[in-house]
Structure formats: structure tokens, C-alpha cells
Amino acid sequence: MLELQGATVRYGEGAPALDGLDLTAEAGSITAVVGGNGAGKTTLMRTLSGVLGHHRGRLVGGEVTFEGRSLAGVRAEAIVRRGIAHIPEGRRVFTDLTVEENLVAGAATRRGRSDGQISRIYDMFPVLAERRRQRAVLLSGGEQQMLAIGRGLMSEPILLLLDEPTLGLAPKIVAQIGEIVQHIREAGTSVLLVEQNAAMALAIADQGFVLGQGRVVLGGSAAALRATNEVQQMYLGGSAGDDEQRLDRHDGVLERWSA
Ligand SMILES: Nc1ncnc2c1ncn2[C@@H]1O[C@H](COP(=O)(O)OP(=O)(O)OP(=O)(O)O)[C@@H](O)[C@H]1O
Ligand SMILES: [Mg+2]
């Protein structure tokens, strides 16, 4: 469904933020992308949603295709119409607008107003239904994140891009967001989930990629990634024990890229 081959992105003249990135995401799945600060996660999302130019970034090499068609040079609005919705870092909502006005603003980018979609979103997020007439500034951080996700869903995307939806949220809310992401996938929307919270992301994902310095350093099934020592030590705060044995058990699932 989504494929990047050798994608290379630069901001200005510095080192590339994506440096020959190879990554795929399958229809109907949750794909996790984890990695430390500056690894290129947000740049990946911007590349897919057509907003690189807003940040003075450029795709300077490689191929990016969604459903068999290139995304290179396609404007953000056209990408939304093709079925990709991007929820950026920092849960940006229009704080002066009400919850419902925020949702309606999300629909304006694709198929016009969709009352049916609003009610589906209220079913998914009862807390938004209760607060539909309140201004978004009054919502908690977790509720604002739910509103940002709900607004993205208003365009009825095929693929939802979520950039660190759990950042700064309490563990209980993190778990709720994880459940919501699974629900979204079950309702038929594929999800590309960028997270520094690798434990949560790899617990709900089907497959995952570890990014470092703009490249994929490790990729495979989420289960195989969870079991590797590297991921355990870097992101999950523990040791997987016998790495070789675990790799055997997931024989062929895990692929290593040379860094
Ligand atoms: N607008 C920009 N102009 C110049 N350089 C940028 C810009 N945005 C990101 N970069 C650089 O690109 C690289 C990748 O950054 P990016 O924001 O994609 O990483 P990230 O994995 O999302 O990090 P974080 O976990 O901190 O959000 C970093 O070296 C960063 O400094
Ligand atoms: Mg980021």
C-alpha cells in the first residue's frame, strides 16, 4: 500500500534527515516507527503528507508511492484526497473553536461536510460527544489528542499518520490511545504510528521499523522486534535474554539493514 525506496530528504544544505529510507506499510495493518530524537520520524510523516515544503524540506532522491502512485511533488490537499491523513506532533487543535467546529474543519479538506462521519467519531470518542459545544482550549491534553485524531478521521482516510500521539500523556491515557488506534485499524483504516513509546507502539503494531539517522536500522514483525536485545535495551528498558534463540523462533521475520 505504502512504499518508500531510498527516500532521501534534506532541509537546506545539512546532512540528510532521511538518508535512503526503505520502508513499507501493508493495507489493514498498524505499522510502528520508533527511534530516538532526530532519527527522522517526523520528516518521514511530512514526506508522506506533502508538507515538507512548509518546513523547507525537499525530497531529493528515491521513490515514495501510495497505492501504486507516486507522492513526490503532490500537494498536501491532493494527498488528503488520495486518502492519507496526518496528525502532526503536538496535538494541534484550533483552541478557539469548539470540539464540533474542529471536527467540521477536518472534513472541509476532503469530501465536504459529513454528518455520518461526525457521529461515528462521537461513537469512538464519547468524551468528545459530551463536550461538542465546548471550546477545545478547555480539553485536557489527552482529550485534545483524541480531538486531533478525530479531526484527521473526518477525511475518511485509507491511511492515518500519527506522530507521537502519546507524548506527555499519563499511562492510563496512553493505554486508551493504544486501544483507539487498534479500533481505527479494525474499522478499516491503516495506521502508521510514530512513537518514542516503543513499548506501546510495538505492543499494538503488526510490523515495525527502528529508525536511526534517517535510515531503517531494524525492521520486521512487531513481535520479532520486541524480542530483540537491541530494541529491549534501547527502548524497552530490559534485556530479551537469549537473542539468538529468539531470533530463531521468529526465523525469517526479522531483517537487518546495515547502518
Ligand atoms: N524544519 C527543519 N529545518 C532543518 N532541519 C530540520 C527541520 N526539521 C527537522 N530537521 C532535522 O532533521 C533531522 C530529523 O528530524 P525529525 O524531526 O524528523 O526527527 P524525529 O525523529 O521526529 O525527532 P523527535 O523524536 O525529536 O521528534 C534532525 O536532524 C532535525 O534537526
Ligand atoms: Mg518528531
PDB file of C-alpha atoms and ligand atoms in Angstrom:
ATOM      1  CA  MET A   1       0.000   0.000   0.000  1.00  0.00           C
ATOM      2  CA  LEU A   2       2.770   2.400   1.039  1.00  0.00           C
ATOM      3  CA  GLU A   3       6.331   2.037  -0.127  1.00  0.00           C
ATOM      4  CA  LEU A   4       9.450   4.144   0.255  1.00  0.00           C
ATOM      5  CA  GLN A   5      12.570   3.157  -1.633  1.00  0.00           C
ATOM      6  CA  GLY A   6      15.766   5.024  -0.960  1.00  0.00           C
ATOM      7  CA  ALA A   7      13.841   8.116   0.131  1.00  0.00           C
ATOM      8  CA  THR A   8      16.242  10.965   0.803  1.00  0.00           C
ATOM      9  CA  VAL A   9      15.138  14.273   2.302  1.00  0.00           C
ATOM     10  CA  ARG A  10      17.151  17.376   3.036  1.00  0.00           C
ATOM     11  CA  TYR A  11      16.446  20.570   4.890  1.00  0.00           C
ATOM     12  CA  GLY A  12      18.783  23.174   3.471  1.00  0.00           C
ATOM     13  CA  GLU A  13      22.366  22.083   2.975  1.00  0.00           C
ATOM     14  CA  GLY A  14      22.865  19.992   6.124  1.00  0.00           C
ATOM     15  CA  ALA A  15      23.068  16.227   6.483  1.00  0.00           C
ATOM     16  CA  PRO A  16      20.025  14.445   5.040  1.00  0.00           C
ATOM     17  CA  ALA A  17      17.199  13.944   7.536  1.00  0.00           C
ATOM     18  CA  LEU A  18      16.111  10.830   5.600  1.00  0.00           C
ATOM     19  CA  ASP A  19      19.073   9.066   4.078  1.00  0.00           C
ATOM     20  CA  GLY A  20      17.955   6.397   1.648  1.00  0.00           C
ATOM     21  CA  LEU A  21      14.994   5.157   3.680  1.00  0.00           C
ATOM     22  CA  ASP A  22      13.332   1.862   2.687  1.00  0.00           C
ATOM     23  CA  LEU A  23      10.014   1.175   4.365  1.00  0.00           C
ATOM     24  CA  THR A  24       6.694  -0.452   3.531  1.00  0.00           C
ATOM     25  CA  ALA A  25       3.310  -0.463   5.233  1.00  0.00           C
ATOM     26  CA  GLU A  26       0.649  -3.025   4.391  1.00  0.00           C
ATOM     27  CA  ALA A  27      -3.047  -2.303   3.976  1.00  0.00           C
ATOM     28  CA  GLY A  28      -5.136  -3.163   7.017  1.00  0.00           C
ATOM     29  CA  SER A  29      -2.233  -3.045   9.442  1.00  0.00           C
ATOM     30  CA  ILE A  30      -0.641  -0.935  12.136  1.00  0.00           C
ATOM     31  CA  THR A  31       2.982  -0.131  11.311  1.00  0.00           C
ATOM     32  CA  ALA A  32       5.100   1.260  14.135  1.00  0.00           C
ATOM     33  CA  VAL A  33       8.086   3.523  13.537  1.00  0.00           C
ATOM     34  CA  VAL A  34      10.290   4.023  16.585  1.00  0.00           C
ATOM     35  CA  GLY A  35      13.578   5.809  17.083  1.00  0.00           C
ATOM     36  CA  GLY A  36      15.252   8.475  19.179  1.00  0.00           C
ATOM     37  CA  ASN A  37      15.204  12.245  18.834  1.00  0.00           C
ATOM     38  CA  GLY A  38      16.233  13.427  15.398  1.00  0.00           C
ATOM     39  CA  ALA A  39      16.027   9.964  13.820  1.00  0.00           C
ATOM     40  CA  GLY A  40      13.787  11.301  11.053  1.00  0.00           C
ATOM     41  CA  LYS A  41      10.364  10.110  12.201  1.00  0.00           C
ATOM     42  CA  THR A  42       8.589  13.422  11.768  1.00  0.00           C
ATOM     43  CA  THR A  43      10.378  14.024   8.478  1.00  0.00           C
ATOM     44  CA  LEU A  44       9.000  10.696   7.256  1.00  0.00           C
ATOM     45  CA  MET A  45       5.461  11.834   8.125  1.00  0.00           C
ATOM     46  CA  ARG A  46       5.962  15.203   6.426  1.00  0.00           C
ATOM     47  CA  THR A  47       7.250  13.442   3.326  1.00  0.00           C
ATOM     48  CA  LEU A  48       4.104  11.329   3.151  1.00  0.00           C
ATOM     49  CA  SER A  49       1.642  14.142   3.769  1.00  0.00           C
ATOM     50  CA  GLY A  50       3.116  16.677   1.352  1.00  0.00           C
ATOM     51  CA  VAL A  51       4.083  19.293   3.951  1.00  0.00           C
ATOM     52  CA  LEU A  52       7.875  19.027   3.648  1.00  0.00           C
ATOM     53  CA  GLY A  53       7.929  22.281   1.696  1.00  0.00           C
ATOM     54  CA  HIS A  54       6.238  24.103   4.610  1.00  0.00           C
ATOM     55  CA  HIS A  55       9.367  23.245   6.608  1.00  0.00           C
ATOM     56  CA  ARG A  56      11.850  23.989   3.827  1.00  0.00           C
ATOM     57  CA  GLY A  57      12.480  20.310   3.283  1.00  0.00           C
ATOM     58  CA  ARG A  58      12.861  18.579  -0.094  1.00  0.00           C
ATOM     59  CA  LEU A  59      12.651  15.008  -1.287  1.00  0.00           C
ATOM     60  CA  VAL A  60      15.898  14.831  -3.254  1.00  0.00           C
ATOM     61  CA  GLY A  61      16.078  11.129  -4.049  1.00  0.00           C
ATOM     62  CA  GLY A  62      14.273   7.820  -4.039  1.00  0.00           C
ATOM     63  CA  GLU A  63      10.648   6.883  -4.571  1.00  0.00           C
ATOM     64  CA  VAL A  64       7.552   7.219  -2.432  1.00  0.00           C
ATOM     65  CA  THR A  65       4.394   5.508  -3.634  1.00  0.00           C
ATOM     66  CA  PHE A  66       0.945   5.088  -2.130  1.00  0.00           C
ATOM     67  CA  GLU A  67      -1.402   2.590  -3.747  1.00  0.00           C
ATOM     68  CA  GLY A  68       0.927   2.367  -6.705  1.00  0.00           C
ATOM     69  CA  ARG A  69       1.129   6.110  -7.442  1.00  0.00           C
ATOM     70  CA  SER A  70       3.992   8.435  -6.624  1.00  0.00           C
ATOM     71  CA  LEU A  71       3.557  11.001  -3.867  1.00  0.00           C
ATOM     72  CA  ALA A  72       6.585  13.019  -4.946  1.00  0.00           C
ATOM     73  CA  GLY A  73       5.663  16.646  -5.513  1.00  0.00           C
ATOM     74  CA  VAL A  74       1.975  16.085  -4.719  1.00  0.00           C
ATOM     75  CA  ARG A  75       0.400  18.896  -2.699  1.00  0.00           C
ATOM     76  CA  ALA A  76      -0.930  18.308   0.790  1.00  0.00           C
ATOM     77  CA  GLU A  77      -4.597  18.829  -0.166  1.00  0.00           C
ATOM     78  CA  ALA A  78      -4.321  16.348  -3.029  1.00  0.00           C
ATOM     79  CA  ILE A  79      -2.731  13.804  -0.695  1.00  0.00           C
ATOM     80  CA  VAL A  80      -5.682  14.124   1.698  1.00  0.00           C
ATOM     81  CA  ARG A  81      -7.983  13.437  -1.249  1.00  0.00           C
ATOM     82  CA  ARG A  82      -5.946  10.345  -2.071  1.00  0.00           C
ATOM     83  CA  GLY A  83      -6.669   9.090   1.431  1.00  0.00           C
ATOM     84  CA  ILE A  84      -3.780   9.996   3.716  1.00  0.00           C
ATOM     85  CA  ALA A  85      -4.461  11.999   6.891  1.00  0.00           C
ATOM     86  CA  HIS A  86      -1.606  13.342   9.045  1.00  0.00           C
ATOM     87  CA  ILE A  87      -1.951  14.126  12.741  1.00  0.00           C
ATOM     88  CA  PRO A  88       1.229  16.091  13.468  1.00  0.00           C
ATOM     89  CA  GLU A  89       3.299  16.181  16.644  1.00  0.00           C
ATOM     90  CA  GLY A  90       1.975  18.340  19.425  1.00  0.00           C
ATOM     91  CA  ARG A  91      -1.756  17.587  19.018  1.00  0.00           C
ATOM     92  CA  ARG A  92      -2.579  20.801  17.270  1.00  0.00           C
ATOM     93  CA  VAL A  93      -6.236  21.710  17.527  1.00  0.00           C
ATOM     94  CA  PHE A  94      -7.935  25.056  16.982  1.00  0.00           C
ATOM     95  CA  THR A  95      -8.197  26.092  20.613  1.00  0.00           C
ATOM     96  CA  ASP A  96     -10.684  28.911  19.962  1.00  0.00           C
ATOM     97  CA  LEU A  97     -13.104  26.653  18.111  1.00  0.00           C
ATOM     98  CA  THR A  98     -15.488  24.204  19.725  1.00  0.00           C
ATOM     99  CA  VAL A  99     -14.918  20.463  19.553  1.00  0.00           C
ATOM    100  CA  GLU A 100     -17.516  20.140  16.803  1.00  0.00           C
ATOM    101  CA  GLU A 101     -16.124  23.074  14.822  1.00  0.00           C
ATOM    102  CA  ASN A 102     -12.710  21.398  14.928  1.00  0.00           C
ATOM    103  CA  LEU A 103     -14.202  18.198  13.522  1.00  0.00           C
ATOM    104  CA  VAL A 104     -16.062  20.033  10.768  1.00  0.00           C
ATOM    105  CA  ALA A 105     -12.811  21.817   9.857  1.00  0.00           C
ATOM    106  CA  GLY A 106     -11.251  18.382   9.297  1.00  0.00           C
ATOM    107  CA  ALA A 107     -13.972  17.390   6.834  1.00  0.00           C
ATOM    108  CA  ALA A 108     -13.525  20.569   4.797  1.00  0.00           C
ATOM    109  CA  THR A 109     -10.324  19.157   3.353  1.00  0.00           C
ATOM    110  CA  ARG A 110     -11.866  16.159   1.633  1.00  0.00           C
ATOM    111  CA  ARG A 111     -15.455  15.323   0.820  1.00  0.00           C
ATOM    112  CA  GLY A 112     -17.299  18.230   2.307  1.00  0.00           C
ATOM    113  CA  ARG A 113     -19.346  18.012   5.449  1.00  0.00           C
ATOM    114  CA  SER A 114     -20.108  14.515   6.611  1.00  0.00           C
ATOM    115  CA  ASP A 115     -22.593  14.239   9.461  1.00  0.00           C
ATOM    116  CA  GLY A 116     -22.376  10.463   9.322  1.00  0.00           C
ATOM    117  CA  GLN A 117     -18.666  10.609   9.947  1.00  0.00           C
ATOM    118  CA  ILE A 118     -19.103  13.009  12.882  1.00  0.00           C
ATOM    119  CA  SER A 119     -21.431  10.586  14.594  1.00  0.00           C
ATOM    120  CA  ARG A 120     -19.009   7.702  14.025  1.00  0.00           C
ATOM    121  CA  ILE A 121     -16.294   9.794  15.665  1.00  0.00           C
ATOM    122  CA  TYR A 122     -18.534  10.603  18.616  1.00  0.00           C
ATOM    123  CA  ASP A 123     -19.188   6.871  18.993  1.00  0.00           C
ATOM    124  CA  MET A 124     -15.448   6.257  19.081  1.00  0.00           C
ATOM    125  CA  PHE A 125     -14.748   9.165  21.474  1.00  0.00           C
ATOM    126  CA  PRO A 126     -17.727   9.611  23.815  1.00  0.00           C
ATOM    127  CA  VAL A 127     -15.815  12.314  25.679  1.00  0.00           C
ATOM    128  CA  LEU A 128     -15.841  14.454  22.537  1.00  0.00           C
ATOM    129  CA  ALA A 129     -19.578  13.988  22.151  1.00  0.00           C
ATOM    130  CA  GLU A 130     -20.119  15.195  25.724  1.00  0.00           C
ATOM    131  CA  ARG A 131     -18.009  18.265  25.044  1.00  0.00           C
ATOM    132  CA  ARG A 132     -19.033  19.024  21.494  1.00  0.00           C
ATOM    133  CA  ARG A 133     -20.040  22.627  22.286  1.00  0.00           C
ATOM    134  CA  GLN A 134     -17.003  23.403  24.443  1.00  0.00           C
ATOM    135  CA  ARG A 135     -14.005  25.248  23.144  1.00  0.00           C
ATOM    136  CA  ALA A 136     -11.045  22.960  22.556  1.00  0.00           C
ATOM    137  CA  VAL A 137      -8.848  25.029  24.869  1.00  0.00           C
ATOM    138  CA  LEU A 138     -10.832  23.589  27.799  1.00  0.00           C
ATOM    139  CA  LEU A 139      -9.948  19.986  26.957  1.00  0.00           C
ATOM    140  CA  SER A 140      -7.214  18.037  28.745  1.00  0.00           C
ATOM    141  CA  GLY A 141      -4.097  17.010  26.818  1.00  0.00           C
ATOM    142  CA  GLY A 142      -5.454  13.533  26.215  1.00  0.00           C
ATOM    143  CA  GLU A 143      -8.807  14.880  25.055  1.00  0.00           C
ATOM    144  CA  GLN A 144      -7.066  17.293  22.692  1.00  0.00           C
ATOM    145  CA  GLN A 145      -5.137  14.361  21.226  1.00  0.00           C
ATOM    146  CA  MET A 146      -8.411  12.488  20.731  1.00  0.00           C
ATOM    147  CA  LEU A 147      -9.851  15.554  19.021  1.00  0.00           C
ATOM    148  CA  ALA A 148      -6.803  15.826  16.760  1.00  0.00           C
ATOM    149  CA  ILE A 149      -7.208  12.154  15.796  1.00  0.00           C
ATOM    150  CA  GLY A 150     -10.948  12.610  15.313  1.00  0.00           C
ATOM    151  CA  ARG A 151     -10.331  15.585  13.049  1.00  0.00           C
ATOM    152  CA  GLY A 152      -7.950  13.504  10.941  1.00  0.00           C
ATOM    153  CA  LEU A 153     -10.553  10.762  10.657  1.00  0.00           C
ATOM    154  CA  MET A 154     -13.107  13.248   9.303  1.00  0.00           C
ATOM    155  CA  SER A 155     -11.477  12.940   5.876  1.00  0.00           C
ATOM    156  CA  GLU A 156     -12.195   9.173   5.981  1.00  0.00           C
ATOM    157  CA  PRO A 157      -8.576   8.257   5.327  1.00  0.00           C
ATOM    158  CA  ILE A 158      -7.220   4.987   3.987  1.00  0.00           C
ATOM    159  CA  LEU A 159      -4.011   5.596   5.937  1.00  0.00           C
ATOM    160  CA  LEU A 160      -3.708   7.590   9.150  1.00  0.00           C
ATOM    161  CA  LEU A 161      -0.294   9.044  10.062  1.00  0.00           C
ATOM    162  CA  LEU A 162       0.056   9.554  13.809  1.00  0.00           C
ATOM    163  CA  ASP A 163       3.144  11.396  15.039  1.00  0.00           C
ATOM    164  CA  GLU A 164       3.824  10.706  18.734  1.00  0.00           C
ATOM    165  CA  PRO A 165       0.200  10.752  19.886  1.00  0.00           C
ATOM    166  CA  THR A 166       1.101   9.730  23.449  1.00  0.00           C
ATOM    167  CA  LEU A 167       3.834  12.262  24.147  1.00  0.00           C
ATOM    168  CA  GLY A 168       3.432  13.744  27.619  1.00  0.00           C
ATOM    169  CA  LEU A 169       0.268  11.831  28.455  1.00  0.00           C
ATOM    170  CA  ALA A 170      -0.390   9.811  31.624  1.00  0.00           C
ATOM    171  CA  PRO A 171      -0.071   5.994  31.371  1.00  0.00           C
ATOM    172  CA  LYS A 172      -3.819   5.478  31.561  1.00  0.00           C
ATOM    173  CA  ILE A 173      -4.385   7.839  28.633  1.00  0.00           C
ATOM    174  CA  VAL A 174      -1.522   6.225  26.707  1.00  0.00           C
ATOM    175  CA  ALA A 175      -3.311   2.890  27.047  1.00  0.00           C
ATOM    176  CA  GLN A 176      -6.569   4.482  25.855  1.00  0.00           C
ATOM    177  CA  ILE A 177      -4.862   5.926  22.787  1.00  0.00           C
ATOM    178  CA  GLY A 178      -3.438   2.466  22.063  1.00  0.00           C
ATOM    179  CA  GLU A 179      -6.939   0.985  22.173  1.00  0.00           C
ATOM    180  CA  ILE A 180      -8.248   3.723  19.916  1.00  0.00           C
ATOM    181  CA  VAL A 181      -5.527   3.070  17.355  1.00  0.00           C
ATOM    182  CA  GLN A 182      -6.442  -0.619  17.302  1.00  0.00           C
ATOM    183  CA  HIS A 183     -10.095   0.296  16.922  1.00  0.00           C
ATOM    184  CA  ILE A 184      -9.255   2.543  13.970  1.00  0.00           C
ATOM    185  CA  ARG A 185      -7.430  -0.313  12.271  1.00  0.00           C
ATOM    186  CA  GLU A 186     -10.352  -2.668  12.927  1.00  0.00           C
ATOM    187  CA  ALA A 187     -12.692  -0.107  11.373  1.00  0.00           C
ATOM    188  CA  GLY A 188     -10.655  -0.366   8.166  1.00  0.00           C
ATOM    189  CA  THR A 189      -8.087   2.438   8.300  1.00  0.00           C
ATOM    190  CA  SER A 190      -4.397   1.506   8.190  1.00  0.00           C
ATOM    191  CA  VAL A 191      -2.151   3.317  10.646  1.00  0.00           C
ATOM    192  CA  LEU A 192       1.460   4.435  10.523  1.00  0.00           C
ATOM    193  CA  LEU A 193       2.317   5.138  14.148  1.00  0.00           C
ATOM    194  CA  VAL A 194       5.438   7.089  15.069  1.00  0.00           C
ATOM    195  CA  GLU A 195       6.317   6.737  18.735  1.00  0.00           C
ATOM    196  CA  GLN A 196       9.148   7.148  21.174  1.00  0.00           C
ATOM    197  CA  ASN A 197       6.994   4.951  23.412  1.00  0.00           C
ATOM    198  CA  ALA A 198       8.201   1.764  21.730  1.00  0.00           C
ATOM    199  CA  ALA A 199       6.567  -0.478  24.338  1.00  0.00           C
ATOM    200  CA  MET A 200       3.093   0.750  23.476  1.00  0.00           C
ATOM    201  CA  ALA A 201       3.697   1.015  19.738  1.00  0.00           C
ATOM    202  CA  LEU A 202       5.201  -2.461  19.345  1.00  0.00           C
ATOM    203  CA  ALA A 203       2.523  -3.970  21.591  1.00  0.00           C
ATOM    204  CA  ILE A 204      -0.264  -2.969  19.203  1.00  0.00           C
ATOM    205  CA  ALA A 205       1.545  -2.922  15.848  1.00  0.00           C
ATOM    206  CA  ASP A 206       1.682  -5.698  13.268  1.00  0.00           C
ATOM    207  CA  GLN A 207       5.093  -4.687  11.993  1.00  0.00           C
ATOM    208  CA  GLY A 208       7.655  -2.110  12.932  1.00  0.00           C
ATOM    209  CA  PHE A 209      10.761  -0.243  11.915  1.00  0.00           C
ATOM    210  CA  VAL A 210      13.525   1.229  14.031  1.00  0.00           C
ATOM    211  CA  LEU A 211      14.922   4.438  12.552  1.00  0.00           C
ATOM    212  CA  GLY A 212      18.349   5.888  13.239  1.00  0.00           C
ATOM    213  CA  GLN A 213      19.908   8.845  11.440  1.00  0.00           C
ATOM    214  CA  GLY A 214      17.377   8.810   8.650  1.00  0.00           C
ATOM    215  CA  ARG A 215      17.660   5.107   7.868  1.00  0.00           C
ATOM    216  CA  VAL A 216      15.914   1.929   8.874  1.00  0.00           C
ATOM    217  CA  VAL A 217      18.278   0.045  11.162  1.00  0.00           C
ATOM    218  CA  LEU A 218      15.922  -2.794  12.023  1.00  0.00           C
ATOM    219  CA  GLY A 219      12.563  -3.887  10.675  1.00  0.00           C
ATOM    220  CA  GLY A 220      10.231  -6.828  10.943  1.00  0.00           C
ATOM    221  CA  SER A 221       7.165  -8.123  12.717  1.00  0.00           C
ATOM    222  CA  ALA A 222       6.390  -6.215  15.900  1.00  0.00           C
ATOM    223  CA  ALA A 223       6.724  -9.448  17.887  1.00  0.00           C
ATOM    224  CA  ALA A 224      10.194 -10.118  16.498  1.00  0.00           C
ATOM    225  CA  LEU A 225      11.280  -6.550  17.201  1.00  0.00           C
ATOM    226  CA  ARG A 226      10.023  -6.695  20.781  1.00  0.00           C
ATOM    227  CA  ALA A 227      12.124  -9.787  21.343  1.00  0.00           C
ATOM    228  CA  THR A 228      15.460  -8.425  20.147  1.00  0.00           C
ATOM    229  CA  ASN A 229      18.082  -7.312  22.628  1.00  0.00           C
ATOM    230  CA  GLU A 230      18.714  -4.089  20.749  1.00  0.00           C
ATOM    231  CA  VAL A 231      15.118  -2.955  20.987  1.00  0.00           C
ATOM    232  CA  GLN A 232      14.835  -4.201  24.557  1.00  0.00           C
ATOM    233  CA  GLN A 233      17.883  -2.307  25.694  1.00  0.00           C
ATOM    234  CA  MET A 234      17.371   0.872  23.718  1.00  0.00           C
ATOM    235  CA  TYR A 235      13.653   1.307  24.056  1.00  0.00           C
ATOM    236  CA  LEU A 236      12.028  -1.156  26.406  1.00  0.00           C
ATOM    237  CA  GLY A 237      14.328  -0.888  29.403  1.00  0.00           C
ATOM    238  CA  GLY A 238      15.335  -4.510  29.709  1.00  0.00           C
ATOM    239  CA  SER A 239      17.035  -7.494  28.144  1.00  0.00           C
ATOM    240  CA  ALA A 240      15.463 -10.048  25.871  1.00  0.00           C
ATOM    241  CA  GLY A 241      17.717 -12.791  27.225  1.00  0.00           C
ATOM    242  CA  ASP A 242      18.993 -15.165  24.585  1.00  0.00           C
ATOM    243  CA  ASP A 243      18.878 -13.074  21.448  1.00  0.00           C
ATOM    244  CA  GLU A 244      19.873 -15.900  19.107  1.00  0.00           C
ATOM    245  CA  GLN A 245      17.198 -18.208  20.393  1.00  0.00           C
ATOM    246  CA  ARG A 246      14.523 -15.557  19.999  1.00  0.00           C
ATOM    247  CA  LEU A 247      15.654 -14.698  16.529  1.00  0.00           C
ATOM    248  CA  ASP A 248      15.426 -18.401  15.666  1.00  0.00           C
ATOM    249  CA  ARG A 249      11.911 -18.577  16.911  1.00  0.00           C
ATOM    250  CA  HIS A 250      10.956 -15.744  14.572  1.00  0.00           C
ATOM    251  CA  ASP A 251      13.099 -17.116  11.811  1.00  0.00           C
ATOM    252  CA  GLY A 252      12.897 -15.039   8.671  1.00  0.00           C
ATOM    253  CA  VAL A 253      10.649 -12.397  10.144  1.00  0.00           C
ATOM    254  CA  LEU A 254      13.355 -10.020  11.198  1.00  0.00           C
ATOM    255  CA  GLU A 255      15.515  -8.217   8.702  1.00  0.00           C
ATOM    256  CA  ARG A 256      18.607  -6.240   9.441  1.00  0.00           C
ATOM    257  CA  TRP A 257      19.784  -3.267   7.466  1.00  0.00           C
ATOM    258  CA  SER A 258      23.403  -2.211   7.524  1.00  0.00           C
ATOM    259  CA  ALA A 259      23.565   1.127   9.298  1.00  0.00           C
TER     260      ALA A 259
HETATM  261  N1  LIG B   1      12.497  22.367   9.589  1.00  0.00           N
HETATM  262  C1  LIG B   1      13.734  21.845   9.717  1.00  0.00           C
HETATM  263  N2  LIG B   1      14.828  22.506   9.281  1.00  0.00           N
HETATM  264  C2  LIG B   1      16.061  21.979   9.401  1.00  0.00           C
HETATM  265  N3  LIG B   1      16.332  20.777   9.934  1.00  0.00           N
HETATM  266  C3  LIG B   1      15.276  20.061  10.390  1.00  0.00           C
HETATM  267  C4  LIG B   1      13.926  20.554  10.314  1.00  0.00           C
HETATM  268  N4  LIG B   1      13.101  19.619  10.835  1.00  0.00           N
HETATM  269  C5  LIG B   1      13.886  18.604  11.227  1.00  0.00           C
HETATM  270  N5  LIG B   1      15.199  18.843  10.955  1.00  0.00           N
HETATM  271  C6  LIG B   1      16.340  17.946  11.203  1.00  0.00           C
HETATM  272  O1  LIG B   1      16.097  16.709  10.565  1.00  0.00           O
HETATM  273  C7  LIG B   1      16.509  15.620  11.387  1.00  0.00           C
HETATM  274  C8  LIG B   1      15.310  14.702  11.644  1.00  0.00           C
HETATM  275  O2  LIG B   1      14.368  15.411  12.424  1.00  0.00           O
HETATM  276  P1  LIG B   1      12.918  14.857  12.735  1.00  0.00           P
HETATM  277  O3  LIG B   1      12.141  15.964  13.334  1.00  0.00           O
HETATM  278  O4  LIG B   1      12.369  14.211  11.533  1.00  0.00           O
HETATM  279  O5  LIG B   1      13.252  13.734  13.821  1.00  0.00           O
HETATM  280  P2  LIG B   1      12.279  12.948  14.817  1.00  0.00           P
HETATM  281  O6  LIG B   1      12.680  11.514  14.721  1.00  0.00           O
HETATM  282  O7  LIG B   1      10.875  13.274  14.541  1.00  0.00           O
HETATM  283  O8  LIG B   1      12.728  13.507  16.237  1.00  0.00           O
HETATM  284  P3  LIG B   1      11.838  13.747  17.577  1.00  0.00           P
HETATM  285  O9  LIG B   1      11.717  12.414  18.238  1.00  0.00           O
HETATM  286  O10 LIG B   1      12.682  14.686  18.370  1.00  0.00           O
HETATM  287  O11 LIG B   1      10.520  14.336  17.185  1.00  0.00           O
HETATM  288  C9  LIG B   1      17.094  16.227  12.639  1.00  0.00           C
HETATM  289  O12 LIG B   1      18.482  16.298  12.471  1.00  0.00           O
HETATM  290  C10 LIG B   1      16.480  17.611  12.674  1.00  0.00           C
HETATM  291  O13 LIG B   1      17.336  18.524  13.307  1.00  0.00           O
HETATM  292 MG    MG B   2       9.366  14.087  15.649  1.00  0.00          MG
END
